[in-house]
Coordinates of C-alpha atoms in Angstrom, one line a residue:
M232 CA 229.1 41.7 26.7
A233 CA 229.0 43.8 29.8
D234 CA 228.0 42.2 33.0
S235 CA 224.6 43.3 34.3
F236 CA 224.1 44.1 37.9
D237 CA 220.8 43.9 39.8
L238 CA 220.7 46.9 42.1
G239 CA 217.4 46.1 43.6
E240 CA 214.5 48.4 44.4
P241 CA 215.4 52.1 44.5
P242 CA 215.2 53.6 48.0
Q243 CA 211.7 54.8 48.8
P244 CA 211.1 58.0 50.8
A245 CA 210.0 57.4 54.3
K246 CA 206.3 57.9 54.8
A247 CA 205.5 60.8 57.1
E248 CA 203.8 59.7 60.3
A249 CA 200.2 60.6 60.4
Y250 CA 199.5 63.5 62.7
R251 CA 197.8 62.6 66.0
V252 CA 195.7 65.3 67.7
L253 CA 197.0 66.5 71.1
A254 CA 194.0 64.9 72.9
R255 CA 195.2 61.4 71.7
K256 CA 198.9 62.1 71.8
Y257 CA 198.9 63.2 75.5
R258 CA 196.3 60.7 76.8
P259 CA 197.5 59.6 80.3
Q260 CA 199.6 56.4 80.2
T261 CA 200.2 56.2 84.0
F262 CA 198.2 57.2 87.0
S263 CA 200.8 60.0 87.7
E264 CA 199.8 61.6 84.4
L265 CA 196.1 61.6 85.4
I266 CA 195.2 65.2 86.3
G267 CA 193.2 66.2 89.3
Q268 CA 192.1 62.7 90.5
D269 CA 194.4 62.2 93.4
A270 CA 191.7 60.7 95.8
M271 CA 190.7 58.0 93.3
V272 CA 194.4 57.1 92.6
Q273 CA 195.1 56.8 96.3
T274 CA 192.0 54.6 96.9
L275 CA 193.0 52.3 94.0
G276 CA 196.6 52.1 95.1
N277 CA 195.6 51.1 98.7
A278 CA 193.1 48.5 97.3
I279 CA 195.8 46.9 95.1
K280 CA 198.4 46.8 97.9
R281 CA 195.9 45.1 100.3
D282 CA 194.5 42.8 97.6
R283 CA 191.0 44.3 98.2
L284 CA 190.0 44.7 94.5
A285 CA 186.4 45.0 93.6
H286 CA 185.0 43.0 90.8
A287 CA 183.3 46.0 89.1
F288 CA 184.2 49.6 88.9
L289 CA 182.1 52.5 87.7
M290 CA 183.8 55.8 86.6
T291 CA 181.5 58.8 86.3
G292 CA 182.1 62.5 85.5
V293 CA 181.8 65.1 82.8
R294 CA 183.3 64.6 79.4
G295 CA 187.1 64.6 79.0
V296 CA 188.1 64.1 82.7
G297 CA 189.6 60.7 82.0
K298 CA 187.0 58.0 82.6
T299 CA 188.0 55.7 79.7
S300 CA 191.7 56.5 80.3
T301 CA 191.2 55.5 83.9
A302 CA 189.6 52.2 82.9
R303 CA 192.5 51.4 80.7
L304 CA 195.0 52.3 83.4
I305 CA 193.2 50.0 85.8
A306 CA 193.4 47.2 83.2
K307 CA 197.1 47.8 82.9
A308 CA 197.6 48.0 86.7
L309 CA 195.8 44.6 87.2
N310 CA 197.6 42.8 84.4
C311 CA 201.1 44.3 84.5
V312 CA 203.8 41.6 85.0
G313 CA 206.8 44.0 85.1
P314 CA 209.8 44.2 82.9
D315 CA 211.0 40.8 84.2
G316 CA 207.6 39.1 83.8
Q317 CA 207.4 38.3 87.5
G318 CA 205.5 41.3 88.8
G319 CA 202.0 41.4 90.2
P320 CA 199.2 44.0 90.3
T321 CA 200.6 47.5 90.9
I322 CA 199.4 51.1 90.9
D323 CA 202.5 52.0 88.8
P324 CA 202.3 49.7 85.8
C325 CA 205.7 49.5 84.0
G326 CA 204.4 50.2 80.5
Q327 CA 207.1 48.0 79.1
C328 CA 205.8 44.5 79.5
E329 CA 203.7 42.9 76.7
P330 CA 200.3 43.3 78.6
C331 CA 201.0 47.0 79.2
R332 CA 201.9 47.6 75.6
A333 CA 199.1 45.6 74.2
I334 CA 196.5 47.3 76.4
A335 CA 197.9 50.8 75.5
E336 CA 197.6 49.9 71.8
G337 CA 194.1 48.4 72.2
R338 CA 195.1 44.9 71.0
H339 CA 195.1 42.8 74.1
I340 CA 192.9 39.7 73.6
D341 CA 191.7 39.7 77.3
V342 CA 190.8 43.4 77.5
I343 CA 187.6 43.9 75.6
E344 CA 186.3 47.4 75.1
M345 CA 182.6 47.9 74.1
D346 CA 180.7 51.1 73.2
A347 CA 177.3 50.7 74.8
A348 CA 175.9 53.4 72.5
S349 CA 176.2 50.9 69.6
H350 CA 175.7 47.7 71.5
T351 CA 172.6 48.4 73.5
G352 CA 170.7 45.1 73.3
V353 CA 170.4 41.9 75.3
D354 CA 172.2 39.9 72.6
D355 CA 175.3 42.1 73.1
V356 CA 175.3 41.5 76.8
R357 CA 174.6 37.8 76.4
E358 CA 177.9 37.6 74.4
I359 CA 179.7 39.1 77.4
I360 CA 178.1 36.7 79.8
E361 CA 179.0 33.7 77.7
A362 CA 182.6 34.8 77.1
S363 CA 183.2 35.6 80.8
R364 CA 182.9 31.9 81.7
Y365 CA 186.2 31.2 80.0
A366 CA 189.5 32.0 81.6
A367 CA 191.8 34.7 80.4
V368 CA 194.0 33.6 77.5
A369 CA 197.2 35.6 78.2
A370 CA 196.5 37.9 81.1
R371 CA 195.9 37.7 84.8
F372 CA 192.3 39.1 84.5
K373 CA 189.8 39.2 81.7
I374 CA 188.6 42.8 81.7
Y375 CA 185.5 44.2 80.1
I376 CA 185.5 48.0 79.6
V377 CA 182.0 49.3 78.7
D378 CA 181.9 53.0 77.7
E379 CA 178.7 55.1 78.2
V380 CA 177.2 52.2 80.0
H381 CA 174.0 54.2 80.6
M382 CA 173.1 53.6 77.0
L383 CA 172.3 49.9 77.6
S384 CA 168.6 49.0 77.4
K385 CA 166.7 48.1 80.5
N386 CA 166.6 44.4 79.5
A387 CA 170.3 44.4 78.8
F388 CA 171.0 45.8 82.4
N389 CA 168.7 43.1 83.8
A390 CA 170.5 40.4 81.9
L391 CA 173.9 41.6 83.3
L392 CA 172.8 41.7 86.9
K393 CA 173.5 38.1 88.0
T394 CA 176.9 38.0 86.3
L395 CA 177.8 41.4 87.6
E396 CA 177.0 40.4 91.2
E397 CA 178.8 37.1 91.2
P398 CA 181.3 37.1 88.3
P399 CA 184.1 34.5 87.9
A400 CA 187.2 35.3 89.9
H401 CA 189.2 36.1 86.7
V402 CA 186.7 38.7 85.4
K403 CA 186.6 42.5 86.1
F404 CA 184.0 44.9 84.8
L405 CA 185.0 48.6 84.2
F406 CA 182.1 50.9 83.4
A407 CA 182.3 54.6 82.3
T408 CA 179.4 57.0 82.0
T409 CA 178.7 60.7 81.8
E410 CA 175.1 60.3 83.0
V411 CA 175.2 58.2 86.2
N412 CA 171.6 59.0 87.0
K413 CA 170.5 56.9 84.1
V414 CA 172.3 53.8 85.4
P415 CA 169.8 51.6 87.4
I416 CA 170.4 51.5 91.2
T417 CA 170.6 47.7 91.0
V418 CA 173.8 48.1 88.9
L419 CA 175.2 51.0 91.0
S420 CA 174.9 48.9 94.1
R421 CA 177.1 46.1 92.6
C422 CA 179.9 48.5 91.6
Q423 CA 182.7 50.4 93.3
R424 CA 182.0 54.0 92.2
F425 CA 184.5 56.7 91.5
D426 CA 183.3 60.2 90.8
L427 CA 186.0 61.9 88.7
R428 CA 186.2 65.6 89.4
R429 CA 186.2 68.5 87.0
I430 CA 189.8 69.5 86.5
T431 CA 190.5 73.0 87.8
A432 CA 191.4 75.8 85.4
E433 CA 194.8 76.2 87.2
K434 CA 195.8 72.6 86.7
L435 CA 194.5 72.6 83.1
A436 CA 196.6 75.7 82.3
A437 CA 199.7 74.1 83.8
H438 CA 199.1 71.0 81.8
F439 CA 198.6 72.9 78.6
A440 CA 201.9 74.8 79.3
A441 CA 203.7 71.5 79.6
V442 CA 202.2 70.2 76.4
C443 CA 203.2 73.4 74.6
E444 CA 206.8 73.0 75.8
K445 CA 206.9 69.4 74.5
E446 CA 205.5 70.6 71.2
G447 CA 207.9 73.5 70.9
V448 CA 205.1 76.0 70.9
V449 CA 205.2 79.4 72.6
A450 CA 202.0 80.4 74.2
E451 CA 201.0 83.4 76.4
P452 CA 199.9 82.4 79.9
E453 CA 196.7 84.4 79.5
A454 CA 196.0 82.5 76.3
L455 CA 196.3 79.2 78.2
A456 CA 194.2 80.5 81.0
L457 CA 191.4 81.4 78.4
I458 CA 191.6 77.9 76.9
A459 CA 191.5 76.3 80.4
R460 CA 188.3 78.3 81.3
A461 CA 186.7 77.5 77.9
A462 CA 187.4 73.8 78.5
E463 CA 185.1 73.8 81.6
G464 CA 187.0 71.1 83.5
S465 CA 187.7 68.8 80.5
A466 CA 191.3 68.0 79.6
R467 CA 190.2 66.6 76.2
D468 CA 188.2 69.7 75.3
G469 CA 191.0 71.9 76.3
L470 CA 193.6 70.0 74.3
S471 CA 191.3 70.2 71.3
I472 CA 191.0 73.9 71.7
L473 CA 194.8 74.2 72.1
D474 CA 195.2 72.2 68.9
Q475 CA 193.0 74.7 67.1
A476 CA 194.7 77.7 68.7
I477 CA 198.1 76.4 67.5
A478 CA 196.8 76.0 64.0
H479 CA 195.1 79.4 64.2
A480 CA 198.5 80.9 65.1
G481 CA 199.7 80.0 61.6
L482 CA 203.4 80.4 61.0
E483 CA 205.8 78.4 63.1
G484 CA 207.3 80.4 66.0
Q485 CA 204.4 83.0 65.9
G486 CA 203.1 81.6 69.2
V487 CA 199.6 81.4 70.7
A488 CA 198.4 84.9 71.7
A489 CA 195.6 85.7 74.1
D490 CA 193.9 88.1 71.7
A491 CA 194.0 85.4 68.9
V492 CA 192.4 82.8 71.3
R493 CA 189.8 85.3 72.4
Q494 CA 188.9 86.0 68.8
M495 CA 188.9 82.3 67.9
L496 CA 186.6 81.4 70.8
G497 CA 184.4 84.5 70.3
L498 CA 185.0 85.5 73.9
S499 CA 184.2 89.0 75.1
D500 CA 187.4 91.0 75.8
R501 CA 187.8 91.4 79.6
G502 CA 188.7 95.1 79.2
A503 CA 185.5 95.7 77.2
V504 CA 183.5 93.9 79.9
R505 CA 185.0 96.1 82.6
D506 CA 184.2 99.2 80.6
L507 CA 180.6 98.1 80.0
F508 CA 180.2 97.3 83.7
A509 CA 181.5 100.7 84.7
L510 CA 179.0 102.3 82.2
L511 CA 176.2 100.3 83.8
L512 CA 177.1 101.6 87.2
A513 CA 177.3 105.1 86.0
G514 CA 173.9 104.9 84.3
D515 CA 175.1 105.9 80.9
S516 CA 172.5 104.2 78.7
A517 CA 173.8 105.4 75.3
A518 CA 177.4 104.5 75.9
A519 CA 176.5 101.1 77.4
L520 CA 174.4 100.2 74.4
A521 CA 177.1 101.4 72.1
S522 CA 179.7 99.2 73.9
L523 CA 177.4 96.2 73.6
R524 CA 176.8 96.8 69.9
R525 CA 180.6 97.2 69.4
Q526 CA 181.2 93.7 70.9
Y527 CA 178.3 92.3 68.9
N528 CA 179.8 93.6 65.7
Y529 CA 183.1 91.9 66.6
G530 CA 181.2 88.6 66.6
V531 CA 180.7 88.2 70.3
D532 CA 177.5 86.4 71.3
P533 CA 175.2 88.7 73.4
Q534 CA 174.7 85.8 75.8
A535 CA 178.5 85.6 76.3
V536 CA 178.5 89.3 77.2
L537 CA 175.8 88.7 79.9
R538 CA 177.7 85.7 81.1
A539 CA 180.9 87.8 81.4
L540 CA 179.0 90.4 83.3
L541 CA 177.6 87.7 85.7
E542 CA 181.2 86.5 86.2
T543 CA 182.2 90.0 87.0
V544 CA 179.5 90.5 89.6
H545 CA 180.3 87.1 91.1
G546 CA 184.1 87.9 91.2
I547 CA 183.4 91.3 92.9
T548 CA 181.2 89.6 95.5
L549 CA 183.9 87.0 96.2
A550 CA 186.5 89.8 96.5
K551 CA 184.2 91.6 99.0
V552 CA 183.9 88.5 101.2
G553 CA 187.7 88.0 101.1
A554 CA 187.8 84.9 99.0
G555 CA 191.1 83.8 97.5
E556 CA 192.3 85.5 94.3
D557 CA 192.4 83.6 91.0
P558 CA 196.1 83.3 90.0
A559 CA 195.1 82.9 86.4
Q560 CA 193.4 86.3 86.5
A561 CA 195.0 89.4 84.9
L562 CA 196.3 92.0 87.3
E563 CA 194.0 94.7 85.8
E564 CA 191.0 92.5 86.3
R565 CA 191.9 91.8 89.9
A566 CA 192.5 95.4 90.7
A567 CA 189.2 96.5 89.1
R568 CA 187.2 93.9 91.0
T569 CA 188.9 94.8 94.3
D570 CA 188.1 98.5 93.8
W571 CA 184.5 97.7 93.0
A572 CA 184.3 95.5 96.0
T573 CA 185.1 98.4 98.3
R574 CA 182.5 100.7 96.7
L575 CA 179.5 98.4 96.0
S576 CA 177.4 97.1 98.9
F577 CA 176.0 93.5 99.1
P578 CA 172.4 94.6 98.3
V579 CA 173.7 96.3 95.1
L580 CA 175.6 93.2 94.1
H581 CA 172.7 90.9 94.8
R582 CA 170.3 93.0 92.7
L583 CA 172.8 93.3 89.9
W584 CA 173.2 89.5 89.9
Q585 CA 169.5 88.9 89.8
L586 CA 168.9 91.4 87.0
M587 CA 171.7 90.0 84.9
L588 CA 170.8 86.4 85.5
K589 CA 167.2 87.1 84.3
G590 CA 168.7 88.9 81.3
H591 CA 171.0 86.0 80.5
D592 CA 168.0 83.6 80.5
E593 CA 165.9 85.9 78.3
V594 CA 168.7 86.2 75.7
A595 CA 169.2 82.4 75.6
H596 CA 165.6 82.0 74.5
A597 CA 165.0 85.2 72.6
V598 CA 164.1 85.4 68.9
L599 CA 166.1 88.7 68.8
P600 CA 169.2 88.0 71.1
I601 CA 170.9 91.4 70.7
E602 CA 167.7 93.3 71.2
A603 CA 167.0 91.2 74.3
A604 CA 170.5 91.9 75.6
E605 CA 170.0 95.7 75.1
M606 CA 166.7 95.6 77.0
A607 CA 168.3 93.6 79.8
L608 CA 171.1 96.2 80.2
L609 CA 168.6 99.1 80.2
R610 CA 166.7 97.3 82.9
V611 CA 169.9 97.1 85.0
I612 CA 170.5 100.8 84.4
H613 CA 167.0 102.0 85.4
A614 CA 166.5 99.4 88.2
S615 CA 167.3 102.0 90.9
Q616 CA 163.9 103.6 90.6
L617 CA 162.0 100.3 91.2
P618 CA 160.8 100.1 94.8
D619 CA 161.7 97.2 97.0
P620 CA 158.4 95.3 98.0
G621 CA 159.6 94.6 101.6
D622 CA 160.8 98.1 102.2
L623 CA 157.6 99.6 100.7
A624 CA 155.5 97.4 103.0
R625 CA 157.4 98.6 106.0
R626 CA 157.0 102.2 105.0
L627 CA 153.3 101.8 104.4
A628 CA 153.0 100.3 107.9
D629 CA 154.8 103.2 109.6
G630 CA 153.2 105.9 107.5
T631 CA 156.3 107.2 105.7
A632 CA 155.3 105.9 102.2
P633 CA 154.9 108.6 99.5
A634 CA 151.5 110.0 98.9
G635 CA 149.5 108.2 96.3
P636 CA 146.7 109.6 94.0
A637 CA 143.6 111.2 95.6
P638 CA 140.8 108.7 96.2
T639 CA 137.8 109.0 93.9
L640 CA 135.3 108.6 96.8
P641 CA 135.1 111.1 99.7
A642 CA 137.2 109.8 102.5
A643 CA 135.9 109.6 106.1
P644 CA 137.0 112.4 108.4
P645 CA 140.3 111.5 110.0
T646 CA 140.3 110.6 113.6
P647 CA 142.0 113.3 115.7
G648 CA 145.3 112.2 116.9
P649 CA 148.9 113.3 117.5
V650 CA 150.4 115.1 114.5
A651 CA 153.5 113.3 113.2
Q652 CA 156.5 115.6 112.8
A653 CA 158.2 115.7 109.4
P654 CA 161.5 113.7 109.5
A655 CA 164.7 115.7 109.6
L656 CA 166.4 115.9 106.2
P657 CA 170.0 114.6 105.9
P658 CA 172.5 117.3 106.9
T659 CA 175.0 116.5 104.2
F660 CA 175.0 115.3 100.6
A661 CA 177.0 112.2 101.7
A662 CA 174.3 111.4 104.3
L663 CA 171.6 111.8 101.6
V664 CA 173.4 109.4 99.3
A665 CA 173.8 106.9 102.1
L666 CA 170.1 107.2 102.9
L667 CA 169.3 106.5 99.2
G668 CA 171.5 103.4 99.2
D669 CA 170.0 102.1 102.5
R670 CA 166.5 102.2 101.1
T671 CA 165.5 101.1 97.6
H672 CA 167.6 103.3 95.2
L673 CA 170.9 101.4 95.3
L674 CA 172.1 102.0 91.8
L675 CA 171.1 105.6 91.8
A676 CA 173.2 106.1 95.0
E677 CA 176.2 104.5 93.2
R678 CA 175.8 106.9 90.3
L679 CA 175.6 109.9 92.6
K680 CA 178.8 108.8 94.3
N681 CA 180.6 108.5 91.0
C682 CA 179.2 111.4 89.0
A683 CA 177.5 114.0 91.1
S684 CA 179.5 117.2 91.7
V685 CA 177.6 119.4 94.2
V686 CA 177.4 123.2 93.7
R687 CA 174.9 123.8 96.5
Y688 CA 173.3 121.6 99.1
A689 CA 170.5 123.3 101.1
P690 CA 167.8 120.7 101.8
P691 CA 165.3 120.4 100.2
E692 CA 167.3 122.1 97.4
L693 CA 170.1 120.3 95.5
V694 CA 172.2 122.0 92.8
L695 CA 174.6 119.9 90.7
S696 CA 177.4 121.0 88.4
N697 CA 176.7 120.8 84.7
A698 CA 180.4 120.8 84.0
R699 CA 180.5 117.1 84.8
P700 CA 178.8 114.5 82.4
I701 CA 175.5 113.5 83.9
P702 CA 174.3 109.9 83.1
G703 CA 171.2 110.0 81.0
G704 CA 167.9 109.8 82.9
M705 CA 169.5 110.4 86.3
M706 CA 168.1 113.9 86.8
D707 CA 164.6 112.6 85.9
E708 CA 164.9 109.9 88.6
L709 CA 166.6 112.0 91.3
A710 CA 163.7 114.2 92.5
P711 CA 161.1 111.5 92.7
A712 CA 163.6 109.2 94.5
L713 CA 164.5 111.9 97.0
R714 CA 160.8 112.5 97.7
D715 CA 160.2 108.8 98.0
T716 CA 163.1 108.5 100.5
T717 CA 162.8 111.6 102.6
G718 CA 159.1 112.4 102.3
A719 CA 159.9 116.0 101.3
K720 CA 159.6 117.6 97.9
W721 CA 163.0 118.5 96.5
T722 CA 164.2 120.9 93.9
V723 CA 167.0 119.5 91.9
T724 CA 168.6 121.6 89.2
L725 CA 171.8 121.8 87.2
E726 CA 174.0 124.9 87.1
N727 CA 176.9 125.8 84.8
A728 CA 179.4 126.2 87.5
P729 CA 182.3 124.2 89.0
G730 CA 181.2 121.9 91.9
A731 CA 182.8 120.0 94.6
L732 CA 184.6 116.7 94.1
T733 CA 182.4 113.6 93.8
L734 CA 182.1 111.4 96.8
V735 CA 184.4 108.8 95.3
E736 CA 187.0 111.5 94.4
A737 CA 186.8 113.0 97.8
A738 CA 187.3 109.7 99.5
K739 CA 190.4 109.0 97.4
A740 CA 191.7 112.5 98.0
A741 CA 191.3 112.1 101.7
E742 CA 193.0 108.7 101.6
T743 CA 195.9 110.2 99.6
A744 CA 196.2 113.1 102.1
E745 CA 196.3 110.8 105.1
R746 CA 198.9 108.6 103.4
D747 CA 201.0 111.7 102.6
A748 CA 200.6 112.8 106.3
V749 CA 202.0 109.5 107.4
L750 CA 204.9 109.7 105.0
A751 CA 205.6 113.2 106.3
T752 CA 206.0 112.2 109.9
P753 CA 209.6 112.5 111.1
L754 CA 210.0 108.8 112.0
V755 CA 208.7 107.6 108.6
R756 CA 210.7 110.3 106.7
A757 CA 213.9 109.3 108.6
A758 CA 213.3 105.6 107.7
L759 CA 212.8 106.5 104.0
E760 CA 216.0 108.5 104.0
A761 CA 217.9 105.6 105.6
F762 CA 216.3 103.1 103.2
P763 CA 215.6 104.9 99.9
D764 CA 214.1 101.8 98.3
A765 CA 211.6 101.2 101.1
V766 CA 207.9 101.6 100.5
L767 CA 204.9 102.0 102.8
E768 CA 203.0 98.8 103.0
G769 CA 200.3 97.3 105.2
W770 CA 198.9 100.8 106.0
T771 CA 195.1 101.0 106.0
P772 CA 193.4 104.4 106.2
P773 CA 191.1 104.9 109.1
Q774 CA 187.4 104.2 108.4
R775 CA 185.5 107.4 108.0
N776 CA 181.8 107.9 108.4
T777 CA 180.8 109.7 105.2
A778 CA 177.3 110.3 106.6

């Protein structure tokens, strides 16, 4: 009979490790991995070195900036014993000793985490008070981490006050909250408070790039910048979006593209926003509405379009005052904003901001969002004909306001007095446009600069070329605006004849001519011949008075 052999259990395939989302996988394990909270880390480090540790800490800030992670790091820092078991509290916990590992895994018996949202009553706090009397079992300090502490009831807060003010020497309280205004002042006064800052988009984008490198994922810098902006200062939100973007990319090695992220988030394309903003400045109502509808049909929220326009106006204003450039911004976006900053005045930008901000709020509460957005854009386009109340009051006072309708009752005979002479009309078309912009017709002046090609200028007659596209409604606004501004009745017509360059084109042509003249000077020409790769930099054309 053949011998039988017991070969045991057949080999089992290894179980695949459950996937952990990026927000959990890359949760900070040391203070050096905590992004954007350098001031808090420095304060804690100095307190540990000098043995000036508070008995209660309160971390506050928006979601996802690291409040709970910071609480766990503090717990590790206070209880770390080092690889040799002989260490003391340190701002750089080793992560290797048993307390560090147990706290990181959430299984340390002396580090108790409680969610105040589900433990709001006095009984829950009473358990903490009773347990805090006993010394720590295996750690240097017994630590209570209470997340979303503002959710505790008023009675629960009152029950905690005495223990919080005079806790046993072996107990530390670590509180975290997103709504610090709901925490009673009696509790705040007993805690050392740390306000965790929103993480900047630049730091978030750099962090996401490092995560992608560790995950073996290729991602476009613009895509990471979009995710960082959408995260609004929250590392957790950003990592969740990045997780979704990687899944959205599909096949391995396909990479995370900016267009795919923009489509996934429903963001308005920056190029489309620039085109829409240019159409608004040009006063082209039909094209502007078509551009808005096109984005709406792509799935972009109308409120997001208004928000993008607000960001554009804000960015132009910052560029005009000389604020620093956003390194995460595309070169095309930066160039466009710089160009608009040189052409748009502060009054125009302020009025655009107010009109779009009002439109954004209307769209947010509208029953018909896309229709409300269209009406908001039309209001922006036609705002140039609205009189400014302050300027109108001044003109009424000095007698230069436009004539109103005849009174229904007979007026008293005027008192004889000196006859006011009619004001002189602007000698040039450029001076006329400048006068419009200085008064109340700011957007109309911008349209004239960009679109008006003059055939004949003989005040009070103005003939424009019909060969150039004229924004809809501009001709209807122009004559009343000129009369309102100069006090004279103007004749404004179109003629099918070539006209002069627009004011914007003329300014650019003059700048080009001046630059060419500089390049043609013997000294510069000799320098360029000696150094063929040299370019002319740092040259600024002289300021010209277009009036």
